[in-house]
Short mmCIF file of C-alpha atoms and ligand atoms in Angstrom, two decimals:
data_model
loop_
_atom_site.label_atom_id
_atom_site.label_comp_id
_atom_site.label_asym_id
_atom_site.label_seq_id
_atom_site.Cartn_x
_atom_site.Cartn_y
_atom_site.Cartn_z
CA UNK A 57 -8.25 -29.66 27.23
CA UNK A 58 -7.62 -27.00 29.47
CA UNK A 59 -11.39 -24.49 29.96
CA UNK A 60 -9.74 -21.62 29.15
CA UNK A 61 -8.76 -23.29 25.49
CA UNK A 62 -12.50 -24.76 25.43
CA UNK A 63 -14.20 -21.11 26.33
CA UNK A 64 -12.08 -19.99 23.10
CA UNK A 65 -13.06 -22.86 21.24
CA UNK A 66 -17.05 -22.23 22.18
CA UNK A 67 -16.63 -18.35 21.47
CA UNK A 68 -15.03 -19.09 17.41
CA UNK A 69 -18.28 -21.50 17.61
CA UNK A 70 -15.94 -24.43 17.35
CA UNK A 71 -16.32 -26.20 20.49
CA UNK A 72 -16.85 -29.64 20.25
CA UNK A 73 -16.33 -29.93 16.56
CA UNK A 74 -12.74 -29.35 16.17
CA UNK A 75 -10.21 -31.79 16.40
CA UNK A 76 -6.33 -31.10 16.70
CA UNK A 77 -4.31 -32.73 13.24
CA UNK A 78 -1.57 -35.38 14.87
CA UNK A 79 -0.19 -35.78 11.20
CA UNK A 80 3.09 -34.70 11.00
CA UNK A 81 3.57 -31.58 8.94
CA UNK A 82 3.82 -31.79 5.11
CA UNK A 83 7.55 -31.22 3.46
CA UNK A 84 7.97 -27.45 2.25
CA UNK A 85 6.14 -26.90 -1.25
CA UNK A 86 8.86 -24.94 -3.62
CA UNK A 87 7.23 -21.89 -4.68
CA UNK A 88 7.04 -21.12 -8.07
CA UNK A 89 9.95 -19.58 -9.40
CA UNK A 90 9.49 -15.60 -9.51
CA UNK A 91 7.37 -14.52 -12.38
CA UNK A 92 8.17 -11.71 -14.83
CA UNK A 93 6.43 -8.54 -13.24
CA UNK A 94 2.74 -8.24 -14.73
CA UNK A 95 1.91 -5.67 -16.71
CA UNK A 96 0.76 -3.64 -13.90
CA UNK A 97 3.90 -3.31 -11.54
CA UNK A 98 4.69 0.01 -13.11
CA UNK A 99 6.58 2.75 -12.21
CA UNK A 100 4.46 5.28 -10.20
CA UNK A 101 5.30 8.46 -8.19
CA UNK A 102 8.02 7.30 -5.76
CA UNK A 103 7.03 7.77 -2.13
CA UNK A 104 7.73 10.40 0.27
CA UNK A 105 11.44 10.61 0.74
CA UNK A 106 12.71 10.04 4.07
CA UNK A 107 13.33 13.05 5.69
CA UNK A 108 16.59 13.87 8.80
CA UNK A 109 15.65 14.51 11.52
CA UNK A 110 15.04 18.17 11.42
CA UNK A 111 15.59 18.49 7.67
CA UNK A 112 13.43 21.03 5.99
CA UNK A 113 11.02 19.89 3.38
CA UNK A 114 12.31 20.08 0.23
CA UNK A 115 10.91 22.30 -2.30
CA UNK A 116 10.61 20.01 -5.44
CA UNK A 117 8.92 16.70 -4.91
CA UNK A 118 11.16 14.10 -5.80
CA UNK A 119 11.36 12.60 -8.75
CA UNK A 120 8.85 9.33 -9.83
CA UNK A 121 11.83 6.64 -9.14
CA UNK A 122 11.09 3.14 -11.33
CA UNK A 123 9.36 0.34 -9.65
CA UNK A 124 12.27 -1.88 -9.68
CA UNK A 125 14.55 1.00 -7.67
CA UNK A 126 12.12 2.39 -5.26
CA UNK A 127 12.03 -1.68 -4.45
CA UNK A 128 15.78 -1.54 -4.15
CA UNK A 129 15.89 1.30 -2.38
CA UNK A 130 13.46 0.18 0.20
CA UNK A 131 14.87 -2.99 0.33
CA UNK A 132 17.77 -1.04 2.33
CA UNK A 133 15.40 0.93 4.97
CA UNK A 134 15.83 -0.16 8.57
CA UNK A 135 12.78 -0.08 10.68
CA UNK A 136 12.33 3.88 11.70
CA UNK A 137 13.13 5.03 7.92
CA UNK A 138 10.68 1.95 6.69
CA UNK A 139 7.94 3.22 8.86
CA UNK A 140 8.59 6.76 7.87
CA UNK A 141 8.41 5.96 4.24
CA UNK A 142 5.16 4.39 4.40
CA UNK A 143 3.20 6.94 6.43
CA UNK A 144 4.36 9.31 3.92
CA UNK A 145 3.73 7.03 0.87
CA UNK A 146 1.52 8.45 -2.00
CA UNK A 147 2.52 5.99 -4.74
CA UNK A 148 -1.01 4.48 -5.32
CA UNK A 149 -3.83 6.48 -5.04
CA UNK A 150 -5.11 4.96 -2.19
CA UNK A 151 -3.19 7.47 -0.14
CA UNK A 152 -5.61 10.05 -0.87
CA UNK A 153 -9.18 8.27 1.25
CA UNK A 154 -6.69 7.32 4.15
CA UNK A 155 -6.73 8.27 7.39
CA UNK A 156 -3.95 6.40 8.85
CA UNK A 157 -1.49 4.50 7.25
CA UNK A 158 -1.51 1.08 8.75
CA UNK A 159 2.09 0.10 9.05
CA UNK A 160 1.92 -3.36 10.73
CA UNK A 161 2.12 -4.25 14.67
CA UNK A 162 4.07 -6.84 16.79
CA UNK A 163 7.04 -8.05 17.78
CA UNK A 164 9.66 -7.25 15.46
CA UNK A 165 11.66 -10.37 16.04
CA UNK A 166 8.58 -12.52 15.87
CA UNK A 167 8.39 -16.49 15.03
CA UNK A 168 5.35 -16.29 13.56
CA UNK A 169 4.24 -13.08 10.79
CA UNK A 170 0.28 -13.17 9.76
CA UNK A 171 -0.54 -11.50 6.47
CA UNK A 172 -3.65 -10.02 5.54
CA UNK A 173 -5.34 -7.89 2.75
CA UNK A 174 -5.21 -4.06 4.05
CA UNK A 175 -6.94 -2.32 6.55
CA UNK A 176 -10.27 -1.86 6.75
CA UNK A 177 -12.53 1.00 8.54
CA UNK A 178 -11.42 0.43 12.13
CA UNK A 179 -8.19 -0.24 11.05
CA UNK A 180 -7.39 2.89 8.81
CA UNK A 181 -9.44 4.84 11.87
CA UNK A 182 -6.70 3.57 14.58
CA UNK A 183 -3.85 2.98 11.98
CA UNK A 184 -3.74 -0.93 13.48
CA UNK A 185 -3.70 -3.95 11.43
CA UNK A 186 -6.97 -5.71 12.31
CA UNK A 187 -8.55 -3.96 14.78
CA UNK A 188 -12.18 -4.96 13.93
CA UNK A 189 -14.75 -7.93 13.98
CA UNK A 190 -12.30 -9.58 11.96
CA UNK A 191 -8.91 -8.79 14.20
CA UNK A 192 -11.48 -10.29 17.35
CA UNK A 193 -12.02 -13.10 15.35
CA UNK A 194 -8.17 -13.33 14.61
CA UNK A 195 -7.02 -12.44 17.96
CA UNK A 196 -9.09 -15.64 19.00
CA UNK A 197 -7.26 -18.01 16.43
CA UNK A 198 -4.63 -16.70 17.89
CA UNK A 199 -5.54 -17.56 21.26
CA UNK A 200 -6.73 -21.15 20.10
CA UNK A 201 -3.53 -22.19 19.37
CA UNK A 202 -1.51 -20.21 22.60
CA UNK A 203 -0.49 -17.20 20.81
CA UNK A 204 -1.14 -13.25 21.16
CA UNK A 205 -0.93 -10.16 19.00
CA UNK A 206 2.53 -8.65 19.97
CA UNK A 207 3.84 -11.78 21.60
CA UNK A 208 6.68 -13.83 19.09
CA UNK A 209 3.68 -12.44 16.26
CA UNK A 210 3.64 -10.07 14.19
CA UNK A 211 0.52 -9.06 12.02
CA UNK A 212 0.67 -7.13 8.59
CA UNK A 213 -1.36 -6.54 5.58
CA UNK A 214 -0.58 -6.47 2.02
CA UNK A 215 -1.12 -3.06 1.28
CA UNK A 216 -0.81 -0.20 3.92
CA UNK A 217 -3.68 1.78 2.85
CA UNK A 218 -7.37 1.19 2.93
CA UNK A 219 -9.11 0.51 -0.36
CA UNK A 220 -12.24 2.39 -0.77
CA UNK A 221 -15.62 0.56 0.18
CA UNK A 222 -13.05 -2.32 1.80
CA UNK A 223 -12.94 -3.68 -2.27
CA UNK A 224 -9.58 -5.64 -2.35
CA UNK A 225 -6.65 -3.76 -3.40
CA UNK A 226 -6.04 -3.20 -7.28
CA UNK A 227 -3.01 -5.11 -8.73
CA UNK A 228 -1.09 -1.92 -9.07
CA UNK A 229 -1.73 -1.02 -5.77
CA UNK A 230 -0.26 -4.16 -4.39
CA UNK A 231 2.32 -3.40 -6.70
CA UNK A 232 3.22 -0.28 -5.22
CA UNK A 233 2.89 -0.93 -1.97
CA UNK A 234 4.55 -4.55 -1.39
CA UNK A 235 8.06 -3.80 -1.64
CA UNK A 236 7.07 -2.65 2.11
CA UNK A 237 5.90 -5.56 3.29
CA UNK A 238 9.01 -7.92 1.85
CA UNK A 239 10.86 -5.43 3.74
CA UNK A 240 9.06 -5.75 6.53
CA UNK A 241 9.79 -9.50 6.29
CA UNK A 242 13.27 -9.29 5.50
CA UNK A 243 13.55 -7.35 8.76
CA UNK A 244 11.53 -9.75 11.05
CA UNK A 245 12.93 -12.83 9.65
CA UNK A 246 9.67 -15.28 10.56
CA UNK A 247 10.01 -18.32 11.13
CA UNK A 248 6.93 -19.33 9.80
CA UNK A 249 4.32 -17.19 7.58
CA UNK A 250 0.55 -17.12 7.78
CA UNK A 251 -0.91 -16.05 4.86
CA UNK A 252 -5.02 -14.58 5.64
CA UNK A 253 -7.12 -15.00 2.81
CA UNK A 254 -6.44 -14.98 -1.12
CA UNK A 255 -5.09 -11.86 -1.59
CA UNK A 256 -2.04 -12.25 0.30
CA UNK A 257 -2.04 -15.67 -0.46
CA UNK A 258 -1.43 -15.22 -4.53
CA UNK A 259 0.40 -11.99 -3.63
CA UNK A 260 2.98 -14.13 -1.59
CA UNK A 261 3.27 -17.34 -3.73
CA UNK A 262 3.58 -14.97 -7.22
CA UNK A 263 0.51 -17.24 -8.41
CA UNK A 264 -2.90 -17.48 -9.12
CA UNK A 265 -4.95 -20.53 -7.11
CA UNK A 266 -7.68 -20.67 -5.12
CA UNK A 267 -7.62 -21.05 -1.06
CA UNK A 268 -8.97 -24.41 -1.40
CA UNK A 269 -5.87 -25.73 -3.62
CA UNK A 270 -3.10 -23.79 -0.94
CA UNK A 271 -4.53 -25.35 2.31
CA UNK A 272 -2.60 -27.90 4.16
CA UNK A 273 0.65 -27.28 2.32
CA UNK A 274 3.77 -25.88 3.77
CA UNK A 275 4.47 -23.64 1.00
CA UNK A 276 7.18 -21.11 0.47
CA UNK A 277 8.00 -17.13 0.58
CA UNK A 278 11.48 -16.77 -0.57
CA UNK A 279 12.48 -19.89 1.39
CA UNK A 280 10.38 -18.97 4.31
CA UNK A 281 7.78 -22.09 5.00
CA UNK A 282 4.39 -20.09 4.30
CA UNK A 283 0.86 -21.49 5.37
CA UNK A 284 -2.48 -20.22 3.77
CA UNK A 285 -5.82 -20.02 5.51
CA UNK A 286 -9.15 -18.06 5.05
CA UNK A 287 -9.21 -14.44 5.77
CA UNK A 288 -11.35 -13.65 9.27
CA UNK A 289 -13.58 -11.64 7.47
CA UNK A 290 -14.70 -14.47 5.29
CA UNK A 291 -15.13 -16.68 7.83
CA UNK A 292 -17.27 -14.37 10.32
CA UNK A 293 -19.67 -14.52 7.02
CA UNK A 294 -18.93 -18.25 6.05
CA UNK A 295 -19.36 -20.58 9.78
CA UNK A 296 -18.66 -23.79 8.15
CA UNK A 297 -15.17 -23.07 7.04
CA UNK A 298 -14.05 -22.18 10.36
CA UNK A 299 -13.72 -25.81 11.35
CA UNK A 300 -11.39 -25.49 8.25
CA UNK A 301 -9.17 -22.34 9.49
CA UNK A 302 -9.11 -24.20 12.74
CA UNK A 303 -7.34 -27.16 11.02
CA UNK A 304 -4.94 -24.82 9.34
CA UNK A 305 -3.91 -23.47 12.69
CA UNK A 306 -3.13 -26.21 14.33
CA UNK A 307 -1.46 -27.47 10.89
CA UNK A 308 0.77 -24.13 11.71
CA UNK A 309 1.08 -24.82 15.65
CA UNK A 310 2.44 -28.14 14.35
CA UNK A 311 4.22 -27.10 11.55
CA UNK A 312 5.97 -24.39 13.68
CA UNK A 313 7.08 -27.03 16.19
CA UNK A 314 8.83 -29.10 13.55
CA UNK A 315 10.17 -26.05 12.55
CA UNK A 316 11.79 -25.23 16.07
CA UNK A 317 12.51 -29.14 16.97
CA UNK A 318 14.12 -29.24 13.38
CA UNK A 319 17.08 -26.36 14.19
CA UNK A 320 17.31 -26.92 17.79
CA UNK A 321 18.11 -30.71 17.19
CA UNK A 322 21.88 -31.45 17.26
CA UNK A 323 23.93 -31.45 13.98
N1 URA B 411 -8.64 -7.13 7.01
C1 URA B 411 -7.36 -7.21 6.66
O1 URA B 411 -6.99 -7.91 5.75
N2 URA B 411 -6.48 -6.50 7.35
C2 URA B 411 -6.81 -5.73 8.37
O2 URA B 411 -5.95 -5.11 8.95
C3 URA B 411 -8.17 -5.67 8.71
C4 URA B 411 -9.07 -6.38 8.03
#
């Protein structure tokens, strides 16, 4: 093992516990088939309309569009209107405590897209997904298994805006808010997905289960092998499940080079 890998190790407070997984990665997990939207995906106020480059604003907001079509109609933004729409967004009341939106950050064409919750104080401060203890702690899973933020990775959050008191977002404010990020991933086009922690996890899969059940599966987002781990805020409060994240990385390291071997391997 090379030191700099072992100093990374010994800073997560993993060094010489951890072990690397050799077992080849698990076949893809079907998700469950797309559930009826719950009670609370509602319609709310749509967001802020894209505005032309030098348009004026216009007088009368627009009007509230249904869930289901402000969906479809972000479903057709390209990056500059997507990011446009959600630092104008006021369809959940979160809008009103933010600072910043926090949009997402990365490489656009990335392999590999982590999800998290939504932004905390540091985050909604420098409108930056994980920017805090957690985001040091993820920036050194990251660096366990060879990657960096911005390099083939892409980080994003669940919802854009940050819930008051860092409470996880309200069902309707997920609701709201993650036509964005399917957006977002129909843009990138990941190769593989990290989910961090339970919200996005259930968010993702469209089902209730605990992170304990989702571990060690290659599951799937709309045909898009998904992985779920614990959220780096839980595990800077809970040590012994590191060694557990840590598997789950290399689980994605591994599952991402089966992944690679599998479509660069002649037909
Ligand atoms: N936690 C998250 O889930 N996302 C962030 O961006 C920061 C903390």
């Amino acid at each position: 093992m090379s030191s700099r890998r072992e100093e990374i190790l010994k800073e997560l407070g993993l060094w010489p516990v951890w072990r690397l997984r050799t077992a080849a990665a698990s076949p893809a997990e079907p998700a469950a088939p797309p559930q009826p939207p719950a009670a609370a995906r509602v319609a709310q106020s749509a967001p802020a309309p894209v505005k032309p480059a030098g348009a004026r604003a216009p007088v009368e907001p627009a009007p509230a569009l249904p869930l289901d079509a402000r969906a479809a109609e972000i479903m057709r933004m390209d990056w500059p209107q997507l990011k446009a729409s959600v630092a104008g967004c006021t369809a959940c009341p979160l809008h009103q405590g933010r600072n910043k939106t926090v949009f997402g950050v990365g490489d656009e064409q990335a392999e590999w897209l982590f999800v998290g919750e939504g932004p905390g104080a540091d985050e909604d401060a420098k409108g930056e997904p994980f920017v805090g203890q957690a985001g040091k702690l993820l920036d050194n899973m990251l660096a366990a298994i060879g990657l960096k933020r911005g390099e083939n990775v892409y980080i994003g959050n669940m919802v854009k805006c940050r819930p008051p008191g860092n409470r996880n977002p309200e069902p309707l404010e997920v609701s709201q808010c993650e036509p964005y990020l399917h957006r977002q991933i129909a843009l990138i086009k990941p190769r593989l997905i990290v989910a961090l922690g339970k919200v996005a996890a259930v968010n993702l899969l469209r089902r209730e289960a605990t992170i304990a059940s989702l571990r060690g599966k290659v599951l799937e987002y709309q045909g898009i092998p998904l992985i779920i781990t614990y959220h780096p805020a839980y595990l800077l409060r809970s040590l012994p499940d590191k060694a557990k994240a840590w598997e789950d990385l290399c689980f994605a390291a591994e599952t991402m080079k089966n992944l690679q071997s599998a479509q660069a391997a002649p037909i």
